[in-house]
Amino acid sequence: MTLNITYEREFKVPVRIVNVPENVVLTSDETDTIRVVLRDKGLVLVRYYYGKGLKPLDLNFKNYARDSKGTTSVGMAELARLLSMQLSASTRIVTTKNEKVDIFYNYGKKKNVPVKWHGNVVPEQMYFISNVEYLPDSVLVYASDEQLDIIQAAVTEPIDVSNFRDTLTVECKIKKIKGVKFVPEMVKVKFMTDVLTEESIGDIPVTGINVPEGKVLRTFPSKVTVKFVTGVNQFRKIEKKDFVVVADYNDVAKGNSEKCKIQLRSVPHGVSRASLSVKEVDYLIEEE
């Protein structure tokens, strides 16, 4: 008796793009899904649920993509017509939840872009991310000319990991963009960690800049110490030449100060919170 009552139920029906030529690249998903509400007696609807079910709707690419614009749409009227061909004669399509199915494609237009991770990755206290590696480090992107001009990187879906200390490897998808296809769609992101340490390196020479020809700018002291925070492993690779400390002749040429300010112009990769042991030094301007 229950199955003899008329019901309305929502169904999800897969939509597939088939017969795509070899010289065409689909930049939208090959399979989409539409949602429809069907009306019929319970016995018929049960067969749709648990019997053979509703078969995917196969859209012949050649029937809908007749030009080279790179995009086309199949409206719900057409989709409903295709769906009705596999429904029982007594079944009615009450409503459809989609307006259309979009098909994006191109004829091999692509470029290579680097992979960039996105999200919130925070190691344990006293640790920091010393380096990030990608496998692969770049992917192919297929899209229209306009989108290829805009897209400069393939960004991952958000990565959210915290409280780790060892090297972390995450497998994740490239974030989807409508009408764009990334190959491959999955990448591995490796986060290398290191232990934070506060260190210093002395005898960094002070170099004069903007000094006119025929003059020499001497500072006292001529060498200073740099304090900084870095990783234990990174510290082993750092050398004195990686730091650049300068004294600008233009700052002292007017002779308004007895001291010369010095600046830390360059620090090596992996160094943070770098500071000089002194910010001002005595100076002397000599003729060569």
PDB file of N, CA, C and O in Angstrom, residues 28-84:
ATOM      1  N   SER A  28      36.725  21.736 -18.282  1.00  0.00           N
ATOM      2  CA  SER A  28      35.733  21.550 -17.217  1.00  0.00           C
ATOM      3  C   SER A  28      35.722  20.070 -16.872  1.00  0.00           C
ATOM      4  O   SER A  28      36.338  19.256 -17.561  1.00  0.00           O
ATOM      5  N   ASP A  29      35.037  19.699 -15.806  1.00  0.00           N
ATOM      6  CA  ASP A  29      34.991  18.301 -15.400  1.00  0.00           C
ATOM      7  C   ASP A  29      34.310  17.456 -16.472  1.00  0.00           C
ATOM      8  O   ASP A  29      33.311  17.871 -17.078  1.00  0.00           O
ATOM      9  N   GLU A  30      34.858  16.264 -16.683  1.00  0.00           N
ATOM     10  CA  GLU A  30      34.244  15.357 -17.656  1.00  0.00           C
ATOM     11  C   GLU A  30      32.878  14.872 -17.176  1.00  0.00           C
ATOM     12  O   GLU A  30      32.039  14.482 -17.962  1.00  0.00           O
ATOM     13  N   THR A  31      32.699  14.848 -15.852  1.00  0.00           N
ATOM     14  CA  THR A  31      31.435  14.395 -15.272  1.00  0.00           C
ATOM     15  C   THR A  31      30.857  15.485 -14.388  1.00  0.00           C
ATOM     16  O   THR A  31      31.562  16.032 -13.538  1.00  0.00           O
ATOM     17  N   ASP A  32      29.604  15.816 -14.586  1.00  0.00           N
ATOM     18  CA  ASP A  32      28.897  16.781 -13.759  1.00  0.00           C
ATOM     19  C   ASP A  32      27.687  16.076 -13.158  1.00  0.00           C
ATOM     20  O   ASP A  32      27.475  14.881 -13.394  1.00  0.00           O
ATOM     21  N   THR A  33      26.902  16.788 -12.381  1.00  0.00           N
ATOM     22  CA  THR A  33      25.711  16.195 -11.766  1.00  0.00           C
ATOM     23  C   THR A  33      24.578  17.205 -11.793  1.00  0.00           C
ATOM     24  O   THR A  33      24.787  18.385 -11.486  1.00  0.00           O
ATOM     25  N   ILE A  34      23.394  16.730 -12.165  1.00  0.00           N
ATOM     26  CA  ILE A  34      22.209  17.571 -12.074  1.00  0.00           C
ATOM     27  C   ILE A  34      21.280  16.984 -11.019  1.00  0.00           C
ATOM     28  O   ILE A  34      21.321  15.781 -10.726  1.00  0.00           O
ATOM     29  N   ARG A  35      20.453  17.836 -10.431  1.00  0.00           N
ATOM     30  CA  ARG A  35      19.497  17.400  -9.403  1.00  0.00           C
ATOM     31  C   ARG A  35      18.083  17.672  -9.915  1.00  0.00           C
ATOM     32  O   ARG A  35      17.781  18.794 -10.346  1.00  0.00           O
ATOM     33  N   VAL A  36      17.264  16.645  -9.855  1.00  0.00           N
ATOM     34  CA  VAL A  36      15.888  16.768 -10.342  1.00  0.00           C
ATOM     35  C   VAL A  36      14.935  16.156  -9.322  1.00  0.00           C
ATOM     36  O   VAL A  36      15.294  15.250  -8.566  1.00  0.00           O
ATOM     37  N   VAL A  37      13.723  16.672  -9.291  1.00  0.00           N
ATOM     38  CA  VAL A  37      12.665  16.111  -8.443  1.00  0.00           C
ATOM     39  C   VAL A  37      11.701  15.347  -9.349  1.00  0.00           C
ATOM     40  O   VAL A  37      11.143  15.916 -10.300  1.00  0.00           O
ATOM     41  N   LEU A  38      11.539  14.044  -9.072  1.00  0.00           N
ATOM     42  CA  LEU A  38      10.662  13.181  -9.874  1.00  0.00           C
ATOM     43  C   LEU A  38       9.401  12.837  -9.080  1.00  0.00           C
ATOM     44  O   LEU A  38       9.443  12.678  -7.856  1.00  0.00           O
ATOM     45  N   ARG A  39       8.312  12.702  -9.816  1.00  0.00           N
ATOM     46  CA  ARG A  39       7.013  12.352  -9.204  1.00  0.00           C
ATOM     47  C   ARG A  39       6.496  11.055  -9.819  1.00  0.00           C
ATOM     48  O   ARG A  39       6.381  10.927 -11.042  1.00  0.00           O
ATOM     49  N   ASP A  40       6.202  10.075  -8.938  1.00  0.00           N
ATOM     50  CA  ASP A  40       5.626   8.811  -9.396  1.00  0.00           C
ATOM     51  C   ASP A  40       5.266   7.984  -8.159  1.00  0.00           C
ATOM     52  O   ASP A  40       5.524   8.404  -7.019  1.00  0.00           O
ATOM     53  N   LYS A  41       4.709   6.835  -8.401  1.00  0.00           N
ATOM     54  CA  LYS A  41       4.371   5.945  -7.295  1.00  0.00           C
ATOM     55  C   LYS A  41       5.646   5.411  -6.663  1.00  0.00           C
ATOM     56  O   LYS A  41       6.683   5.279  -7.320  1.00  0.00           O
ATOM     57  N   GLY A  42       5.537   5.087  -5.384  1.00  0.00           N
ATOM     58  CA  GLY A  42       6.701   4.644  -4.638  1.00  0.00           C
ATOM     59  C   GLY A  42       7.410   3.466  -5.260  1.00  0.00           C
ATOM     60  O   GLY A  42       8.650   3.390  -5.243  1.00  0.00           O
ATOM     61  N   LEU A  43       6.669   2.540  -5.827  1.00  0.00           N
ATOM     62  CA  LEU A  43       7.279   1.356  -6.423  1.00  0.00           C
ATOM     63  C   LEU A  43       8.221   1.724  -7.562  1.00  0.00           C
ATOM     64  O   LEU A  43       9.286   1.135  -7.718  1.00  0.00           O
ATOM     65  N   VAL A  44       7.829   2.717  -8.366  1.00  0.00           N
ATOM     66  CA  VAL A  44       8.678   3.155  -9.476  1.00  0.00           C
ATOM     67  C   VAL A  44       9.906   3.891  -8.964  1.00  0.00           C
ATOM     68  O   VAL A  44      11.030   3.663  -9.421  1.00  0.00           O
ATOM     69  N   LEU A  45       9.700   4.778  -7.974  1.00  0.00           N
ATOM     70  CA  LEU A  45      10.833   5.545  -7.436  1.00  0.00           C
ATOM     71  C   LEU A  45      11.837   4.646  -6.740  1.00  0.00           C
ATOM     72  O   LEU A  45      13.048   4.898  -6.796  1.00  0.00           O
ATOM     73  N   VAL A  46      11.338   3.604  -6.089  1.00  0.00           N
ATOM     74  CA  VAL A  46      12.240   2.652  -5.431  1.00  0.00           C
ATOM     75  C   VAL A  46      13.152   1.989  -6.461  1.00  0.00           C
ATOM     76  O   VAL A  46      14.336   1.750  -6.203  1.00  0.00           O
ATOM     77  N   ARG A  47      12.599   1.695  -7.632  1.00  0.00           N
ATOM     78  CA  ARG A  47      13.422   1.083  -8.671  1.00  0.00           C
ATOM     79  C   ARG A  47      14.530   2.031  -9.119  1.00  0.00           C
ATOM     80  O   ARG A  47      15.637   1.614  -9.441  1.00  0.00           O
ATOM     81  N   TYR A  48      14.199   3.332  -9.142  1.00  0.00           N
ATOM     82  CA  TYR A  48      15.247   4.300  -9.490  1.00  0.00           C
ATOM     83  C   TYR A  48      16.341   4.337  -8.423  1.00  0.00           C
ATOM     84  O   TYR A  48      17.520   4.519  -8.734  1.00  0.00           O
ATOM     85  N   TYR A  49      15.942   4.185  -7.166  1.00  0.00           N
ATOM     86  CA  TYR A  49      16.893   4.220  -6.064  1.00  0.00           C
ATOM     87  C   TYR A  49      17.721   2.949  -5.987  1.00  0.00           C
ATOM     88  O   TYR A  49      18.953   2.991  -5.890  1.00  0.00           O
ATOM     89  N   TYR A  50      17.059   1.808  -5.987  1.00  0.00           N
ATOM     90  CA  TYR A  50      17.726   0.554  -5.647  1.00  0.00           C
ATOM     91  C   TYR A  50      17.798  -0.444  -6.793  1.00  0.00           C
ATOM     92  O   TYR A  50      18.485  -1.455  -6.683  1.00  0.00           O
ATOM     93  N   GLY A  51      17.106  -0.209  -7.879  1.00  0.00           N
ATOM     94  CA  GLY A  51      17.182  -1.118  -9.007  1.00  0.00           C
ATOM     95  C   GLY A  51      18.341  -0.744  -9.902  1.00  0.00           C
ATOM     96  O   GLY A  51      19.461  -0.496  -9.461  1.00  0.00           O
ATOM     97  N   LYS A  52      18.065  -0.703 -11.193  1.00  0.00           N
ATOM     98  CA  LYS A  52      19.109  -0.301 -12.134  1.00  0.00           C
ATOM     99  C   LYS A  52      19.472   1.163 -11.971  1.00  0.00           C
ATOM    100  O   LYS A  52      20.534   1.606 -12.391  1.00  0.00           O
ATOM    101  N   GLY A  53      18.575   1.914 -11.339  1.00  0.00           N
ATOM    102  CA  GLY A  53      18.864   3.316 -11.091  1.00  0.00           C
ATOM    103  C   GLY A  53      18.788   4.161 -12.342  1.00  0.00           C
ATOM    104  O   GLY A  53      18.393   3.707 -13.417  1.00  0.00           O
ATOM    105  N   LEU A  54      19.187   5.401 -12.183  1.00  0.00           N
ATOM    106  CA  LEU A  54      19.193   6.333 -13.302  1.00  0.00           C
ATOM    107  C   LEU A  54      20.579   6.329 -13.931  1.00  0.00           C
ATOM    108  O   LEU A  54      21.587   6.579 -13.259  1.00  0.00           O
ATOM    109  N   LYS A  55      20.635   6.062 -15.200  1.00  0.00           N
ATOM    110  CA  LYS A  55      21.909   6.009 -15.897  1.00  0.00           C
ATOM    111  C   LYS A  55      22.430   7.433 -16.140  1.00  0.00           C
ATOM    112  O   LYS A  55      21.651   8.374 -16.254  1.00  0.00           O
ATOM    113  N   PRO A  56      23.753   7.566 -16.238  1.00  0.00           N
ATOM    114  CA  PRO A  56      24.311   8.887 -16.556  1.00  0.00           C
ATOM    115  C   PRO A  56      23.805   9.385 -17.908  1.00  0.00           C
ATOM    116  O   PRO A  56      23.548   8.599 -18.825  1.00  0.00           O
ATOM    117  N   LEU A  57      23.679  10.706 -18.008  1.00  0.00           N
ATOM    118  CA  LEU A  57      23.291  11.313 -19.280  1.00  0.00           C
ATOM    119  C   LEU A  57      24.559  11.585 -20.080  1.00  0.00           C
ATOM    120  O   LEU A  57      25.432  12.346 -19.641  1.00  0.00           O
ATOM    121  N   ASP A  58      24.686  10.944 -21.222  1.00  0.00           N
ATOM    122  CA  ASP A  58      25.869  11.107 -22.059  1.00  0.00           C
ATOM    123  C   ASP A  58      25.631  12.217 -23.077  1.00  0.00           C
ATOM    124  O   ASP A  58      24.713  12.135 -23.894  1.00  0.00           O
ATOM    125  N   LEU A  59      26.458  13.255 -22.985  1.00  0.00           N
ATOM    126  CA  LEU A  59      26.366  14.372 -23.928  1.00  0.00           C
ATOM    127  C   LEU A  59      27.453  14.205 -24.978  1.00  0.00           C
ATOM    128  O   LEU A  59      28.649  14.226 -24.662  1.00  0.00           O
ATOM    129  N   ASN A  60      27.058  14.033 -26.204  1.00  0.00           N
ATOM    130  CA  ASN A  60      28.005  13.900 -27.305  1.00  0.00           C
ATOM    131  C   ASN A  60      28.643  15.260 -27.588  1.00  0.00           C
ATOM    132  O   ASN A  60      27.975  16.209 -27.992  1.00  0.00           O
ATOM    133  N   PHE A  61      29.945  15.347 -27.345  1.00  0.00           N
ATOM    134  CA  PHE A  61      30.655  16.622 -27.486  1.00  0.00           C
ATOM    135  C   PHE A  61      30.396  17.261 -28.850  1.00  0.00           C
ATOM    136  O   PHE A  61      30.167  18.475 -28.960  1.00  0.00           O
ATOM    137  N   LYS A  62      30.412  16.488 -29.895  1.00  0.00           N
ATOM    138  CA  LYS A  62      30.283  17.027 -31.246  1.00  0.00           C
ATOM    139  C   LYS A  62      28.909  17.637 -31.509  1.00  0.00           C
ATOM    140  O   LYS A  62      28.758  18.480 -32.390  1.00  0.00           O
ATOM    141  N   ASN A  63      27.919  17.224 -30.731  1.00  0.00           N
ATOM    142  CA  ASN A  63      26.569  17.751 -30.933  1.00  0.00           C
ATOM    143  C   ASN A  63      26.378  19.131 -30.314  1.00  0.00           C
ATOM    144  O   ASN A  63      25.454  19.862 -30.686  1.00  0.00           O
ATOM    145  N   TYR A  64      27.243  19.499 -29.348  1.00  0.00           N
ATOM    146  CA  TYR A  64      27.024  20.743 -28.605  1.00  0.00           C
ATOM    147  C   TYR A  64      28.152  21.759 -28.788  1.00  0.00           C
ATOM    148  O   TYR A  64      27.930  22.958 -28.659  1.00  0.00           O
ATOM    149  N   ALA A  65      29.350  21.295 -29.063  1.00  0.00           N
ATOM    150  CA  ALA A  65      30.477  22.216 -29.275  1.00  0.00           C
ATOM    151  C   ALA A  65      30.755  22.305 -30.770  1.00  0.00           C
ATOM    152  O   ALA A  65      31.595  21.596 -31.313  1.00  0.00           O
ATOM    153  N   ARG A  66      30.046  23.169 -31.441  1.00  0.00           N
ATOM    154  CA  ARG A  66      30.132  23.249 -32.901  1.00  0.00           C
ATOM    155  C   ARG A  66      31.039  24.377 -33.394  1.00  0.00           C
ATOM    156  O   ARG A  66      31.157  24.594 -34.584  1.00  0.00           O
ATOM    157  N   ASP A  67      31.656  25.118 -32.474  1.00  0.00           N
ATOM    158  CA  ASP A  67      32.544  26.198 -32.897  1.00  0.00           C
ATOM    159  C   ASP A  67      33.803  26.151 -32.048  1.00  0.00           C
ATOM    160  O   ASP A  67      34.019  25.243 -31.263  1.00  0.00           O
ATOM    161  N   SER A  68      34.659  27.149 -32.205  1.00  0.00           N
ATOM    162  CA  SER A  68      35.950  27.167 -31.502  1.00  0.00           C
ATOM    163  C   SER A  68      35.998  28.205 -30.393  1.00  0.00           C
ATOM    164  O   SER A  68      37.063  28.673 -30.017  1.00  0.00           O
ATOM    165  N   LYS A  69      34.849  28.577 -29.870  1.00  0.00           N
ATOM    166  CA  LYS A  69      34.825  29.605 -28.828  1.00  0.00           C
ATOM    167  C   LYS A  69      35.392  29.108 -27.505  1.00  0.00           C
ATOM    168  O   LYS A  69      35.773  29.902 -26.651  1.00  0.00           O
ATOM    169  N   GLY A  70      35.394  27.811 -27.300  1.00  0.00           N
ATOM    170  CA  GLY A  70      35.960  27.264 -26.075  1.00  0.00           C
ATOM    171  C   GLY A  70      34.972  27.080 -24.961  1.00  0.00           C
ATOM    172  O   GLY A  70      35.330  26.627 -23.872  1.00  0.00           O
ATOM    173  N   THR A  71      33.720  27.420 -25.165  1.00  0.00           N
ATOM    174  CA  THR A  71      32.710  27.218 -24.132  1.00  0.00           C
ATOM    175  C   THR A  71      31.336  27.057 -24.769  1.00  0.00           C
ATOM    176  O   THR A  71      31.039  27.668 -25.797  1.00  0.00           O
ATOM    177  N   THR A  72      30.530  26.206 -24.177  1.00  0.00           N
ATOM    178  CA  THR A  72      29.157  26.023 -24.610  1.00  0.00           C
ATOM    179  C   THR A  72      28.350  25.544 -23.420  1.00  0.00           C
ATOM    180  O   THR A  72      28.914  25.138 -22.396  1.00  0.00           O
ATOM    181  N   SER A  73      27.045  25.593 -23.523  1.00  0.00           N
ATOM    182  CA  SER A  73      26.168  25.193 -22.422  1.00  0.00           C
ATOM    183  C   SER A  73      25.056  24.296 -22.958  1.00  0.00           C
ATOM    184  O   SER A  73      24.602  24.455 -24.096  1.00  0.00           O
ATOM    185  N   VAL A  74      24.639  23.380 -22.117  1.00  0.00           N
ATOM    186  CA  VAL A  74      23.492  22.531 -22.418  1.00  0.00           C
ATOM    187  C   VAL A  74      22.409  22.869 -21.400  1.00  0.00           C
ATOM    188  O   VAL A  74      22.611  22.698 -20.195  1.00  0.00           O
ATOM    189  N   GLY A  75      21.296  23.398 -21.876  1.00  0.00           N
ATOM    190  CA  GLY A  75      20.233  23.846 -20.978  1.00  0.00           C
ATOM    191  C   GLY A  75      19.465  22.688 -20.362  1.00  0.00           C
ATOM    192  O   GLY A  75      19.514  21.541 -20.822  1.00  0.00           O
ATOM    193  N   MET A  76      18.703  23.022 -19.317  1.00  0.00           N
ATOM    194  CA  MET A  76      17.958  21.993 -18.605  1.00  0.00           C
ATOM    195  C   MET A  76      16.835  21.403 -19.450  1.00  0.00           C
ATOM    196  O   MET A  76      16.456  20.248 -19.251  1.00  0.00           O
ATOM    197  N   ALA A  77      16.324  22.141 -20.398  1.00  0.00           N
ATOM    198  CA  ALA A  77      15.279  21.586 -21.263  1.00  0.00           C
ATOM    199  C   ALA A  77      15.820  20.395 -22.037  1.00  0.00           C
ATOM    200  O   ALA A  77      15.164  19.347 -22.154  1.00  0.00           O
ATOM    201  N   GLU A  78      17.042  20.549 -22.556  1.00  0.00           N
ATOM    202  CA  GLU A  78      17.674  19.454 -23.290  1.00  0.00           C
ATOM    203  C   GLU A  78      18.020  18.306 -22.359  1.00  0.00           C
ATOM    204  O   GLU A  78      17.834  17.130 -22.683  1.00  0.00           O
ATOM    205  N   LEU A  79      18.533  18.628 -21.167  1.00  0.00           N
ATOM    206  CA  LEU A  79      18.884  17.590 -20.196  1.00  0.00           C
ATOM    207  C   LEU A  79      17.646  16.832 -19.732  1.00  0.00           C
ATOM    208  O   LEU A  79      17.678  15.605 -19.559  1.00  0.00           O
ATOM    209  N   ALA A  80      16.559  17.562 -19.527  1.00  0.00           N
ATOM    210  CA  ALA A  80      15.306  16.915 -19.118  1.00  0.00           C
ATOM    211  C   ALA A  80      14.793  16.002 -20.225  1.00  0.00           C
ATOM    212  O   ALA A  80      14.248  14.914 -19.969  1.00  0.00           O
ATOM    213  N   ARG A  81      14.973  16.418 -21.487  1.00  0.00           N
ATOM    214  CA  ARG A  81      14.546  15.574 -22.610  1.00  0.00           C
ATOM    215  C   ARG A  81      15.327  14.269 -22.637  1.00  0.00           C
ATOM    216  O   ARG A  81      14.761  13.178 -22.816  1.00  0.00           O
ATOM    217  N   LEU A  82      16.645  14.368 -22.423  1.00  0.00           N
ATOM    218  CA  LEU A  82      17.475  13.168 -22.423  1.00  0.00           C
ATOM    219  C   LEU A  82      17.130  12.264 -21.239  1.00  0.00           C
ATOM    220  O   LEU A  82      17.121  11.034 -21.361  1.00  0.00           O
ATOM    221  N   LEU A  83      16.840  12.901 -20.086  1.00  0.00           N
ATOM    222  CA  LEU A  83      16.498  12.119 -18.903  1.00  0.00           C
ATOM    223  C   LEU A  83      15.166  11.399 -19.083  1.00  0.00           C
ATOM    224  O   LEU A  83      15.013  10.228 -18.693  1.00  0.00           O
ATOM    225  N   SER A  84      14.198  12.072 -19.693  1.00  0.00           N
ATOM    226  CA  SER A  84      12.860  11.479 -19.836  1.00  0.00           C
ATOM    227  C   SER A  84      12.874  10.221 -20.693  1.00  0.00           C
ATOM    228  O   SER A  84      11.988   9.366 -20.580  1.00  0.00           O
TER     229      SER A  84
END
